[in-house]
Every structure is written in structure tokens, then in C-alpha cells.
Tab-separated table of C-alpha atoms and ligand atoms in Angstrom:
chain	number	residue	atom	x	y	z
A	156	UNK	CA	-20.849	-38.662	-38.549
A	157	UNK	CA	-18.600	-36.971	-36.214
A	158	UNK	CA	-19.446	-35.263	-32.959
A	159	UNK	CA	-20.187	-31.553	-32.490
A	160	UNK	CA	-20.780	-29.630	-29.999
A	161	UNK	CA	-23.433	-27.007	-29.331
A	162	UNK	CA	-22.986	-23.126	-31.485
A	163	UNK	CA	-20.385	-21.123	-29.970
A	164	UNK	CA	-18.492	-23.756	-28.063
A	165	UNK	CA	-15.861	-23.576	-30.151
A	166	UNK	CA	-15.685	-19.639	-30.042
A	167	UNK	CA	-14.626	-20.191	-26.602
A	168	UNK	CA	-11.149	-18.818	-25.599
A	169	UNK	CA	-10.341	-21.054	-22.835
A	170	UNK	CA	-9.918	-19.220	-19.479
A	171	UNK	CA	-6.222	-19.048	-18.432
A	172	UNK	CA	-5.798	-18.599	-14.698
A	173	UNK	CA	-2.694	-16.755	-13.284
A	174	UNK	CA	0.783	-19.163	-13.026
A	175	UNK	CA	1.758	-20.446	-9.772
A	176	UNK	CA	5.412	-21.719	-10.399
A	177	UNK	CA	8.165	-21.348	-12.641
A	178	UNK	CA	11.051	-24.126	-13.505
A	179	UNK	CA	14.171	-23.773	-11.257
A	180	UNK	CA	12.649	-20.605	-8.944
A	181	UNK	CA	12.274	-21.691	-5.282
A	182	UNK	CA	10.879	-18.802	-3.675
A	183	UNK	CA	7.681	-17.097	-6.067
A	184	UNK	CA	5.214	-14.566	-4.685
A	185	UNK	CA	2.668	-15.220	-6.298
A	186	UNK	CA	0.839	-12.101	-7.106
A	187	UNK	CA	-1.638	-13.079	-10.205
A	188	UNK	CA	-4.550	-13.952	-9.382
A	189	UNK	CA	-6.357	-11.532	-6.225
A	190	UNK	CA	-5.649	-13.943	-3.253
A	191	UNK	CA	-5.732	-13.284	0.259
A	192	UNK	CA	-1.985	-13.015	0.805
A	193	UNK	CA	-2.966	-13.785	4.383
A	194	UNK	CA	-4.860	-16.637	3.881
A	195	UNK	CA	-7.860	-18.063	5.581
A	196	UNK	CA	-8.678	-17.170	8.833
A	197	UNK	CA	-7.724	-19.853	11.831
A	198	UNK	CA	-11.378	-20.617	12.377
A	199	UNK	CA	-12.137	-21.331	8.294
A	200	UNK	CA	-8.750	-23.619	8.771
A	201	UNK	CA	-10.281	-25.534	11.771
A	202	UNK	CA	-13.839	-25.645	10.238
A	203	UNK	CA	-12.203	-27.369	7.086
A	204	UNK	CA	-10.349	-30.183	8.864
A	205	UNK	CA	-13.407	-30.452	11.518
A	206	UNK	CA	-15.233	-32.513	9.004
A	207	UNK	CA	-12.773	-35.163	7.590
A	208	UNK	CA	-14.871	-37.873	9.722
A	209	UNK	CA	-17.790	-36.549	7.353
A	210	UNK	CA	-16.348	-37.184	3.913
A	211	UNK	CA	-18.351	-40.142	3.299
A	212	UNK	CA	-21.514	-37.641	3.621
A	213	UNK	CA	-22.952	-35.711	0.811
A	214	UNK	CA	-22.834	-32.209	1.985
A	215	UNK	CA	-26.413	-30.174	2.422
A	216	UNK	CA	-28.174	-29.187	-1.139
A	217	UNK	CA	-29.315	-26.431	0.135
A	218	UNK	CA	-26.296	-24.985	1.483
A	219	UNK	CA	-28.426	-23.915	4.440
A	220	UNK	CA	-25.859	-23.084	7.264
A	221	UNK	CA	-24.005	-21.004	5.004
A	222	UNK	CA	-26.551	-19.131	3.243
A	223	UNK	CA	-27.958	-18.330	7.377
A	224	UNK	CA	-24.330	-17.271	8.102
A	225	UNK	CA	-23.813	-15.084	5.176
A	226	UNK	CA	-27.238	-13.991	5.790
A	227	UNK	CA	-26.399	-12.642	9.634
A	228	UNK	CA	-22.775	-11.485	8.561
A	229	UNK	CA	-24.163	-9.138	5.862
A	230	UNK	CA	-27.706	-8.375	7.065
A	231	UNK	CA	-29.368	-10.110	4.121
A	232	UNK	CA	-32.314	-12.056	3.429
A	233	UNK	CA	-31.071	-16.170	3.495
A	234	UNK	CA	-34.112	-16.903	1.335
A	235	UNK	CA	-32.456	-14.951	-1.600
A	236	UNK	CA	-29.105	-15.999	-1.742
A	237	UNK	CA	-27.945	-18.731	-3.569
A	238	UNK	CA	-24.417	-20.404	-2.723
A	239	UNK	CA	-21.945	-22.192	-5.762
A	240	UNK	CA	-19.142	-23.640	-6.351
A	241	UNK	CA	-17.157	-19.936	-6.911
A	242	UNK	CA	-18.879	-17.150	-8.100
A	243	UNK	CA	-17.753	-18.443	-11.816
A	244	UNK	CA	-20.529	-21.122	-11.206
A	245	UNK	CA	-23.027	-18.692	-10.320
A	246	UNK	CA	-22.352	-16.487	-13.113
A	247	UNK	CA	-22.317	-19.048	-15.710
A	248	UNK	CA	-25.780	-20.477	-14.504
A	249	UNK	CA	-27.342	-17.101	-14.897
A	250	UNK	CA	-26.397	-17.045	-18.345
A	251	UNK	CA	-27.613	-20.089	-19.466
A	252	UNK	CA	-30.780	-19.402	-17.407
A	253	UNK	CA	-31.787	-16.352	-19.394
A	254	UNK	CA	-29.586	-16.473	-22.530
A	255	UNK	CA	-30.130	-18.496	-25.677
A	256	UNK	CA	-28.964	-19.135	-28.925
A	257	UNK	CA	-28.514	-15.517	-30.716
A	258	UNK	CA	-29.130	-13.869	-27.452
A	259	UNK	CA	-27.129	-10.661	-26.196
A	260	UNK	CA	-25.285	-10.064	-23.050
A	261	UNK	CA	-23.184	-6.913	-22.732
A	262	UNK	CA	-20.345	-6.312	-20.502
A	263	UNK	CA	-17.697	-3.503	-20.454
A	264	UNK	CA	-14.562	-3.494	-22.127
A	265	UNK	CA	-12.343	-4.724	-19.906
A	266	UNK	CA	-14.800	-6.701	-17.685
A	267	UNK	CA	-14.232	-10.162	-16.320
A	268	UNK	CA	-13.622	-12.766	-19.267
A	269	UNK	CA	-15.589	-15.159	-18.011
A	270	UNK	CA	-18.921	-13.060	-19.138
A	271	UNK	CA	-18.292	-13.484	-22.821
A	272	UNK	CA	-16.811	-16.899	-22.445
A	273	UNK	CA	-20.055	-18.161	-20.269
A	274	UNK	CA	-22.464	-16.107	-22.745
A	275	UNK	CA	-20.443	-18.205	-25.786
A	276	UNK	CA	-21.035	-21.424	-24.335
A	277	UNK	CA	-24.897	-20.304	-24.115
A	278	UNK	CA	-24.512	-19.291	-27.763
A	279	UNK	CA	-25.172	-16.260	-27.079
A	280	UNK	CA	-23.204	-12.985	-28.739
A	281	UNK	CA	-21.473	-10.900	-25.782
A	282	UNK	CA	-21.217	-7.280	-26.867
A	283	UNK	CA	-18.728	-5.299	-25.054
A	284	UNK	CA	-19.275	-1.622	-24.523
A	285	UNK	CA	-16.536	0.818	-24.755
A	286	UNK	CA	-14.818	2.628	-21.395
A	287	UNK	CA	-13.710	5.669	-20.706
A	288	UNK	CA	-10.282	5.944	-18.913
A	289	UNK	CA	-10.050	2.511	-17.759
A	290	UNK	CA	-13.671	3.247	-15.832
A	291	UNK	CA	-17.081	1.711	-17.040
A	292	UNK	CA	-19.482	4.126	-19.423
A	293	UNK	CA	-23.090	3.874	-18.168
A	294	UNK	CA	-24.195	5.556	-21.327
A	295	UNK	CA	-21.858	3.590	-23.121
A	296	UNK	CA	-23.750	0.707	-21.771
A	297	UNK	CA	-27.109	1.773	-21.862
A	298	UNK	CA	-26.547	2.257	-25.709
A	299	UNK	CA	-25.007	-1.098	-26.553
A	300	UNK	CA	-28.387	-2.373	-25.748
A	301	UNK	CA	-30.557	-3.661	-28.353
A	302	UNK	CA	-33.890	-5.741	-28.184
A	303	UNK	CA	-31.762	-9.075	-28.593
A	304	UNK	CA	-30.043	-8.072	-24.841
A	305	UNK	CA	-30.564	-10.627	-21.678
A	306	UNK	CA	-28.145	-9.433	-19.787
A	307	UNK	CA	-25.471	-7.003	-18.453
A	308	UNK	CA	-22.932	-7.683	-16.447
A	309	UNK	CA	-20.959	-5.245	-14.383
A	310	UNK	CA	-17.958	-6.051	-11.947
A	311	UNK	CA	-18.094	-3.262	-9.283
A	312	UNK	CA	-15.255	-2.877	-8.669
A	313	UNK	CA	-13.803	-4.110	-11.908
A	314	UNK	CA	-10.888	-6.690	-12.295
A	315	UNK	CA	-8.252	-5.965	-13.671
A	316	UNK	CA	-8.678	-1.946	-13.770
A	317	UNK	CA	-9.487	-1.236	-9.748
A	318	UNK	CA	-12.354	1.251	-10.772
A	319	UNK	CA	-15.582	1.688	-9.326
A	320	UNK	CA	-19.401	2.732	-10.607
A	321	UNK	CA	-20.854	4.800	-7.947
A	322	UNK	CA	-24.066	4.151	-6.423
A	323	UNK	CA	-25.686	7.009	-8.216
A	324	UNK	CA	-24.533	5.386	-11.693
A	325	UNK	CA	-25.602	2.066	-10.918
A	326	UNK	CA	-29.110	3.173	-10.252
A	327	UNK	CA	-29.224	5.468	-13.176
A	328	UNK	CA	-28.258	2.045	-15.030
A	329	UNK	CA	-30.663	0.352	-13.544
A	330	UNK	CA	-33.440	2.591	-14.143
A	331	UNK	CA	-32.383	3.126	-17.590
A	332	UNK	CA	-32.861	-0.364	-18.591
A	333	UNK	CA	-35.530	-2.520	-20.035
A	334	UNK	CA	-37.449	-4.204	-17.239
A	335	UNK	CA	-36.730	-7.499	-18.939
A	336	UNK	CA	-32.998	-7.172	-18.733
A	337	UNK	CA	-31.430	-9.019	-15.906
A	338	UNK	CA	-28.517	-6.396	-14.736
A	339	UNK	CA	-25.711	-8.490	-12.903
A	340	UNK	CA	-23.535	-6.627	-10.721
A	341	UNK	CA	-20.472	-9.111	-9.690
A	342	UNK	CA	-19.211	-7.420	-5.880
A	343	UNK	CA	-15.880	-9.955	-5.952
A	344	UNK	CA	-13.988	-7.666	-4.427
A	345	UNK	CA	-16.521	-5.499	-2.452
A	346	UNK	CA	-14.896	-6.032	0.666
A	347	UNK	CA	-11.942	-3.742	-0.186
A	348	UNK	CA	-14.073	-0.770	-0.801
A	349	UNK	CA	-14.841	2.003	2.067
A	350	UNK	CA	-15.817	5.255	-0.986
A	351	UNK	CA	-18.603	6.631	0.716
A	352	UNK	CA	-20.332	7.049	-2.951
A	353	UNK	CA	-20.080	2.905	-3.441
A	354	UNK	CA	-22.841	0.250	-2.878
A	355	UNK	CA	-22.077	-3.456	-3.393
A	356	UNK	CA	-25.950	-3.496	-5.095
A	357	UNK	CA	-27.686	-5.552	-2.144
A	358	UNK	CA	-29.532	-2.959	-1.977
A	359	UNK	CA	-30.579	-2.891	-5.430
A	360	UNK	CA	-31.476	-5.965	-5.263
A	361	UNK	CA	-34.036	-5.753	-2.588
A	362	UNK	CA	-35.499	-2.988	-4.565
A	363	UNK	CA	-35.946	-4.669	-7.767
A	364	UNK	CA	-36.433	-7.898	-9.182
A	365	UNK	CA	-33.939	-7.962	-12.229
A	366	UNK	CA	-30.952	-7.267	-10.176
A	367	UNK	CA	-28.534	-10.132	-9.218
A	368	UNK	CA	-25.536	-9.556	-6.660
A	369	UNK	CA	-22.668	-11.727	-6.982
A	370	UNK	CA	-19.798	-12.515	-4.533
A	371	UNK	CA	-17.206	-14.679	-3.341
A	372	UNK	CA	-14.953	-16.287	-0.948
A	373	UNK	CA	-12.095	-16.709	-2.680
A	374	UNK	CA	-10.626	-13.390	-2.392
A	375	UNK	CA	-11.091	-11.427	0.653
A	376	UNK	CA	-12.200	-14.524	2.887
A	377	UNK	CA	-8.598	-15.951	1.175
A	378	UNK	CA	-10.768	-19.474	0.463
A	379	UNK	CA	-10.042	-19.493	-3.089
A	380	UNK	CA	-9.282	-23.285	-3.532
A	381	UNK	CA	-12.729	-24.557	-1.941
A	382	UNK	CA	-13.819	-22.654	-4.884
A	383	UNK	CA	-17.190	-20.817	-2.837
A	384	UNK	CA	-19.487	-18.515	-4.196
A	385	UNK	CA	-23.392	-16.771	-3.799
A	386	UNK	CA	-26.006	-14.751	-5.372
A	387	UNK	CA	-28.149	-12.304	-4.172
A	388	UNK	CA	-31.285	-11.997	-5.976
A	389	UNK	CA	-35.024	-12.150	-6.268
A	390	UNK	CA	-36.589	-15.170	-4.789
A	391	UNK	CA	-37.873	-15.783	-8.747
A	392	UNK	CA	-34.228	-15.820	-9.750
A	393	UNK	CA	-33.277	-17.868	-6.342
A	394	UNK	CA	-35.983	-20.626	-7.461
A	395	UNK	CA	-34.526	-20.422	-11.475
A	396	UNK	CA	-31.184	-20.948	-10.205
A	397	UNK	CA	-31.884	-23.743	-7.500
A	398	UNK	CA	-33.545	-25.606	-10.448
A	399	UNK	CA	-30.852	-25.719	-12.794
A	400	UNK	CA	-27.305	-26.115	-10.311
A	401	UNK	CA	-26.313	-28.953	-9.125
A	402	UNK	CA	-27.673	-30.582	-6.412
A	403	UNK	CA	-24.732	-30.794	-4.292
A	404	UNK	CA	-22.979	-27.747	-6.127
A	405	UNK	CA	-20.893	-26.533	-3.019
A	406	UNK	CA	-18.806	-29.550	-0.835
A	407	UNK	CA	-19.287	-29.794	2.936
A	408	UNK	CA	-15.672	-28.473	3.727
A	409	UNK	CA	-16.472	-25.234	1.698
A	410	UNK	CA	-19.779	-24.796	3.359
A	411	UNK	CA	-18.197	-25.628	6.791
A	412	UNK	CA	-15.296	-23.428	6.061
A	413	UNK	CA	-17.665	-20.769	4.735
A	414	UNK	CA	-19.309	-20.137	7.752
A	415	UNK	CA	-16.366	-19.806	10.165
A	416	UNK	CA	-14.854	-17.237	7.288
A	417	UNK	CA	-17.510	-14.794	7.204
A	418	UNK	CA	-18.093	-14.845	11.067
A	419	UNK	CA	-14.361	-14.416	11.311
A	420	UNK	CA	-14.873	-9.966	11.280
A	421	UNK	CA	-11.206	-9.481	12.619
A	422	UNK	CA	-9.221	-11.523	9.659
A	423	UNK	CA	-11.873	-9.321	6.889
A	424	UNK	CA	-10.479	-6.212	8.824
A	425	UNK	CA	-6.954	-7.295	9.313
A	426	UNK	CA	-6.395	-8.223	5.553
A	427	UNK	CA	-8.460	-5.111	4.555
A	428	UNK	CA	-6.283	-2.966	6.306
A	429	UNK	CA	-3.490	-4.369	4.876
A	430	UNK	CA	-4.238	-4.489	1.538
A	431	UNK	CA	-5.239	-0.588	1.753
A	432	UNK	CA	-1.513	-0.215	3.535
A	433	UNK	CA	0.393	-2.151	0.989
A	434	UNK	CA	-2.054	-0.899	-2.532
A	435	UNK	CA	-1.151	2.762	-1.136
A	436	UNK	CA	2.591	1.853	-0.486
A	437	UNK	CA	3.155	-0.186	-3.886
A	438	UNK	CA	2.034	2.861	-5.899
A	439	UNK	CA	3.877	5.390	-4.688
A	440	UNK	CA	7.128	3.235	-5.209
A	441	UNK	CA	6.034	2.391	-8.542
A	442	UNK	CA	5.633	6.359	-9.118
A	443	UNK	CA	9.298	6.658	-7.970
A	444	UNK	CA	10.353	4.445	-10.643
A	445	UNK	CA	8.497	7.202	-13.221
A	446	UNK	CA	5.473	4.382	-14.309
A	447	UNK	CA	1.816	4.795	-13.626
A	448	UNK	CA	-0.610	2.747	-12.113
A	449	UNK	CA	-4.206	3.554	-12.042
A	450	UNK	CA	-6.544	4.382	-9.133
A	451	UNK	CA	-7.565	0.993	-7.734
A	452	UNK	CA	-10.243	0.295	-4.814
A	453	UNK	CA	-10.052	-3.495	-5.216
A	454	UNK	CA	-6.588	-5.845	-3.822
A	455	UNK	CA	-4.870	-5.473	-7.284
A	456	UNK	CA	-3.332	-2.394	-9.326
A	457	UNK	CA	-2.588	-2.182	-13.181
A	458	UNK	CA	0.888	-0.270	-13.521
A	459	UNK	CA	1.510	1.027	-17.003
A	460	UNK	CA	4.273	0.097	-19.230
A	461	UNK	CA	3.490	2.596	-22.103
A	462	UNK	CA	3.830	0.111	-24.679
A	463	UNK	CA	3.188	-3.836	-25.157
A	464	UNK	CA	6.352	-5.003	-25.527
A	465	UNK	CA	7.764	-3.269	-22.590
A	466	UNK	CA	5.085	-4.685	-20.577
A	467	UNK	CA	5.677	-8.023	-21.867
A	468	UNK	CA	9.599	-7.790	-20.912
A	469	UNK	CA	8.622	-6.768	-17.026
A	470	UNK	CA	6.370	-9.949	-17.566
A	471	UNK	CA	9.460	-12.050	-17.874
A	472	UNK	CA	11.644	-9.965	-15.786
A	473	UNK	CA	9.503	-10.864	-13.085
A	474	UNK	CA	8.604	-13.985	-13.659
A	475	UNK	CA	12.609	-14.968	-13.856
A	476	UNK	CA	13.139	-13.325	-10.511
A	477	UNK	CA	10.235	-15.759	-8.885
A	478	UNK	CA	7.372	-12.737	-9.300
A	479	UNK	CA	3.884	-13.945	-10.613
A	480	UNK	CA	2.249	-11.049	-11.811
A	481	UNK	CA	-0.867	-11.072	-14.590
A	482	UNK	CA	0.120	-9.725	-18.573
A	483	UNK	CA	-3.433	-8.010	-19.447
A	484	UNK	CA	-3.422	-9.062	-23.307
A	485	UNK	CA	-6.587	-11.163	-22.712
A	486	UNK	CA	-8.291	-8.366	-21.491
A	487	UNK	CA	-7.250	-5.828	-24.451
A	488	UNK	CA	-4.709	-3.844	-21.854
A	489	UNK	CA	-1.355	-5.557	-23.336
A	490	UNK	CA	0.774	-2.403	-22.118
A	491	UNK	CA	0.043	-2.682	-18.598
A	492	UNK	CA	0.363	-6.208	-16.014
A	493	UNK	CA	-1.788	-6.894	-13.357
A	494	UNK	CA	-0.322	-6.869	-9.728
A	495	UNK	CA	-2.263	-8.220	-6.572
A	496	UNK	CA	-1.848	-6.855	-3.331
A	497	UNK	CA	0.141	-9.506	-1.479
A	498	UNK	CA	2.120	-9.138	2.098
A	499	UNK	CA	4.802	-6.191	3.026
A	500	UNK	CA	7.720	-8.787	1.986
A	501	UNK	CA	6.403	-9.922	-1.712
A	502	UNK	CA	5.519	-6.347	-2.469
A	503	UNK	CA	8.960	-5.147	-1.330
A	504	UNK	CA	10.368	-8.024	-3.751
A	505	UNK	CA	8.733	-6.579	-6.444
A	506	UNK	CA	10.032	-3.094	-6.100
A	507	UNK	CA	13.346	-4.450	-6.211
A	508	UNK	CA	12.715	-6.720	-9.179
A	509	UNK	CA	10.904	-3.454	-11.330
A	510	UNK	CA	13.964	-1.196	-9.986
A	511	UNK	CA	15.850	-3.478	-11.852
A	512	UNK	CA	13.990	-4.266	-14.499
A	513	UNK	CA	13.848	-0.153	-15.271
A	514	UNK	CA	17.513	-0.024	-14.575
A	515	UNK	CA	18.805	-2.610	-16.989
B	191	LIG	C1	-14.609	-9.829	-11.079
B	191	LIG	C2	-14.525	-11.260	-10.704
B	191	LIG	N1	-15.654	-11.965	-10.631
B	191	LIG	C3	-15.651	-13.275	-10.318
B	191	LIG	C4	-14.470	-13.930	-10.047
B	191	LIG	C5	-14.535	-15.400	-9.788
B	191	LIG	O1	-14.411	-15.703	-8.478
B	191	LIG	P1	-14.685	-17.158	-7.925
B	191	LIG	O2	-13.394	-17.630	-7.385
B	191	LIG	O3	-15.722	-16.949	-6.859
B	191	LIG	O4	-15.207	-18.016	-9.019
B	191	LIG	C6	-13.264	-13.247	-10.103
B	191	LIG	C7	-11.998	-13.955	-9.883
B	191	LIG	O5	-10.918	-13.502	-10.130
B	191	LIG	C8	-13.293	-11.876	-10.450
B	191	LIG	O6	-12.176	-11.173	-10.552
């Protein structure tokens, strides 16, 4: 009898991350995948190497130093947060926590692809729900629910389009649905935002008990590779989720690192403030070169190529002149790519490479 995995394994569209080199190109920006161009902070760095003597330790369960730093950093409640390896961790344990077999989980159109790949491997059916513009539909939402749904799943802001729900929206969402429905708003890229009218949903979640916040390091913290993550949610959902990770889910040079990151409130500001430089710069230069990009509050913009081929070309342009951008296929956008924020010097490198590329 041959082996088989569990329904809706198979289903599953691997996840392909953004490249990081190409054959024969010495100098690449790479530009795909929402990284701190900056990097981590000094005190993250030191943190790190601080516990090589240590390696032979397992790290704390409980990630209990971290969860008290993010805890002070942000103002939050350390009983209700719950740290993983990346948010991706997080976001698949949810899933499998409160979806089953036959299940429904909806996310928007061009939400994070990890949602309907972690709802497949739960064999559940993820349900996308149609936006408007490149910005999420509440009622759009609200009406691809159905008595089979678990779970929704909104990235505020969203990856890959930039846009934002407002804080009025959310809680309309939030009010509109079923008790029972566990609403998941993923804050990656929170950090970024200043919009008066935007909330990253802690609040929300101290108000309610079906509301999960999650977030990361690995974008504006620029700690990526120690692959950290956390949840903000009920202490019900805190004690589902402690059950079913691992027990030693995060390592002891991410928790270590962790803490020195988010205490570190001059390298958040510094690489905020240059993001919101460089986001503002890029687009106007892209306008000169008579393409669109669309409004984007997160470290990333999608520039338009008015058709998929076109888009696909730039793609290769790029990539040939040592540029690492993101094609948006996957994600249903195939005429547009993806471009992350990265220093003054990359970004100027890719100006010249699409003046060329729209000049050939
Ligand atoms: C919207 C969104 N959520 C979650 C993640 C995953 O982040 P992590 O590195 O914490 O797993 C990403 C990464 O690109 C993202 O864009």
C-alpha cells in the first residue's frame, strides 16, 4: 500500500520565497522579499553573538524575556502574547487549531499566500474574497462568510498591495462577524504606518476574545533569518496555542536578539524614516518614467506594467542587471512586480535599470 498524506496536502502550492542571487552578477540588491535594508540594530547583533557559550542550552519554552520585552516596548499584556518561530509559525498553528477537514477560512484576494496554503494543509477550503482597487472589501468579506467559516485573515497593511483597512473598518468587521469566527489581523508591517485612521488591532484584541494580532521581527526589526514571530490574543487562544507549538519553538539567539531589537527605539525610527524617504522618492521617479505604482503604507510598492508580459520582461531586465525584485503572478497581480524599500543606493540602481528597461 503506498503512503499518503493527509486531504489537501497535495493541493499545496509550495511557498516560493524571493531570489537572493543570480549566476555571474556580483553586486544584487536584493529588493524581494520586505527586509530591513539596514539590518539589525548593533545591540540585536551583540545580543546574538552574546550567547555562543550557551549553545549547548535549550533556550526558554516559554520565551519569557521576550514576551516581557515586547510586552514593555508596545505596552501590552506579556500574558497574551505568544512568541514563534516567524509569524508564518504562528499563523499556521492558528489554523490547525481551529480549522478542520472541510472547514472555511477566508482571506482577501491578494492576501498573504501562506493563509490558503496553511488552511490546505489543515484541509480546510480557503475562500478568497474579492477587492476593490487593490484595497480589501469589508463587505466583500463579511459576505464570503458562510456557516462552514473558522477564520479570516486580514494583513493590515497588506503585502504585496501597500493598502490599509482603517480602524473604523476593522471594527465594523469585527462586529459584523459571527462570535465564533476567529478574525486574524496579521500587523507584519505595522511599524511603517503613522495614518492617523490605522490601528495595528491590539486594541481589538483586548476588547474581544476572537481577535488574534500577529507580528514579526523579520521586517522592521531587520531579524528576518532568526525567523521570530508573536501573537497577541486572548489568554484562551494564548493557552490553545502554547499547547500545540513546539516546546522550544523560538532558539535562544532569536529570543536574545529579540529583546535587544525591540528595545533598540532609535534603529525602528531610523529605518522608518528611511523607508518613508526612499517609498516617497522611488515613486515619484517611477512616475517620471510614465508607470504607476499604487499607494503603499508598508516598506514595499507594486509599480504597474499594464500588461503581464511587460511585467515579466522588467522581471528579467532587472534581474540581469543584479536587481531582485518580486513578479506578483502567485498572487493573481502578473502585470505589476513587487519592489521593497531598500537603501538610497539600491533604489537609485533601480531607477537606472527601469530607465533602461523603458528605453530599450
Ligand atoms: C503579511 C505578512 N505576514 C507574515 C509574514 C511572515 O513573516 P515571518 O518572517 O514573521 O514569518 C510576511 C512575510 O513576508 C508577510 O508579508
Amino acid at each position: 500500500m503506498a503512503l499518503k498524506p493527509q486531504p489537501g496536502i497535495m493541493d499545496v502550492s509550495p511557498y516560493v520565497g524571493g531570489k537572493s542571487k543570480v549566476e555571474g552578477v556580483d553586486r544584487i540588491c536584493r529588493l524581494a522579499s520586505n527586509e530591513n535594508p539596514l539590518g539589525a540594530s548593533d545591540a540585536a547583533k551583540e545580543a546574538y553573538q552574546s550567547i555562543a557559550d550557551d549553545l549547548h542550552r535549550y533556550p526558554d519554552g516559554g520565551s519569557y524575556l521576550l514576551r516581557s520585552g515586547i510586552a514593555d516596548a508596545e505596552n501590552l499584556d506579556a500574558d497574551r502574547i505568544v512568541c514563534g518561530a516567524g509569524s508564518d509559525e504562528l499563523l499556521g498553528l492558528l489554523i490547525q487549531s481551529y480549522v478542520g477537514i472541510g472547514d472555511e477560512v477566508v482571506y482577501n484576494e491578494h492576501g498573504f499566500l501562506m493563509y490558503p496554503i496553511g488552511t490546505k494543509i489543515a484541509g480546510g477550503v480557503p475562500v478568497k474574497s474579492a477587492e476593490k482597487d487593490l484595497r480589501i472589501d469589508i463587505d466583500a468579506m463579511l459576505a464570503a462568510v458562510t456557516e462552514k467559516t473558522r477564520i479570516v485573515f486580514l494583513a493590515n497593511p497588506n503585502n504585496p498591495t501597500g493598502s490599509y483597512v482603517t480602524e473604523h473598518e476593522l471594527r465594523r468587521l469585527r462586529s459584523e462577524l459571527r462570535g465564533d469566527i476567529l478574525l486574524v489581523i496579521d500587523a507584519a508591517y505595522c511599524e511603517y504606518v503613522d495614518n492617523a485612521d490605522y490601528i495595528s488591532g491590539a486594541s481589538l484584541v483586548e476588547e474581544n476574545d476572537n481577535v488574534v494580532m500577529t507580528r514579526t521581527f523579520s521586517k522592521i526589526h531587520g531579524l528576518a533569518a532568526l525567523r521570530i514571530g508573536w501573537a497577541y490574543c486572548s489568554t484562551e487562544v494564548a493557552d490553545v496555542l502554547n499547547r500545540v507549538r513546539g516546546p522550544f519553538n523560538v532558539s535562544l539567539a532569536a529570543q536574545a536578539a529579540g529583546v535587544a531589537a525591540i528595545q533598540d527605539k532609535a534603529h525602528i525610527e531610523r529605518s522608518k524614516e528611511l523607508n518613508s524617504r526612499l517609498l516617497n522618492w522611488f515613486r515619484q521617479q517611477v512616475a517620471e518614467l510614465k508607470l504607476t505604482t499604487h499607494d503603499s503604507v508598508g516598506n514595499f510598492v507594486l509599480v504597474n506594467f499594464g500588461g503581464a508580459e511587460r511585467a515579466a520582461s522588467a522581471l528579467e531586465f532587472l534581474k540581469n542587471k543584479g536587481v531582485l525584485v518580486r513578479g506578483m503572478a502567485a498572487y493573481g497581480l502578473a502585470e505589476h512586480i513587487r519592489v521593497s524599500i531598500g537603501t538610497e543606493e539600491e533604489m537609485r540602481v533601480v531607477i537606472d535599470s527601469l530607465t533602461a528597461f523603458t528605453n530599450e
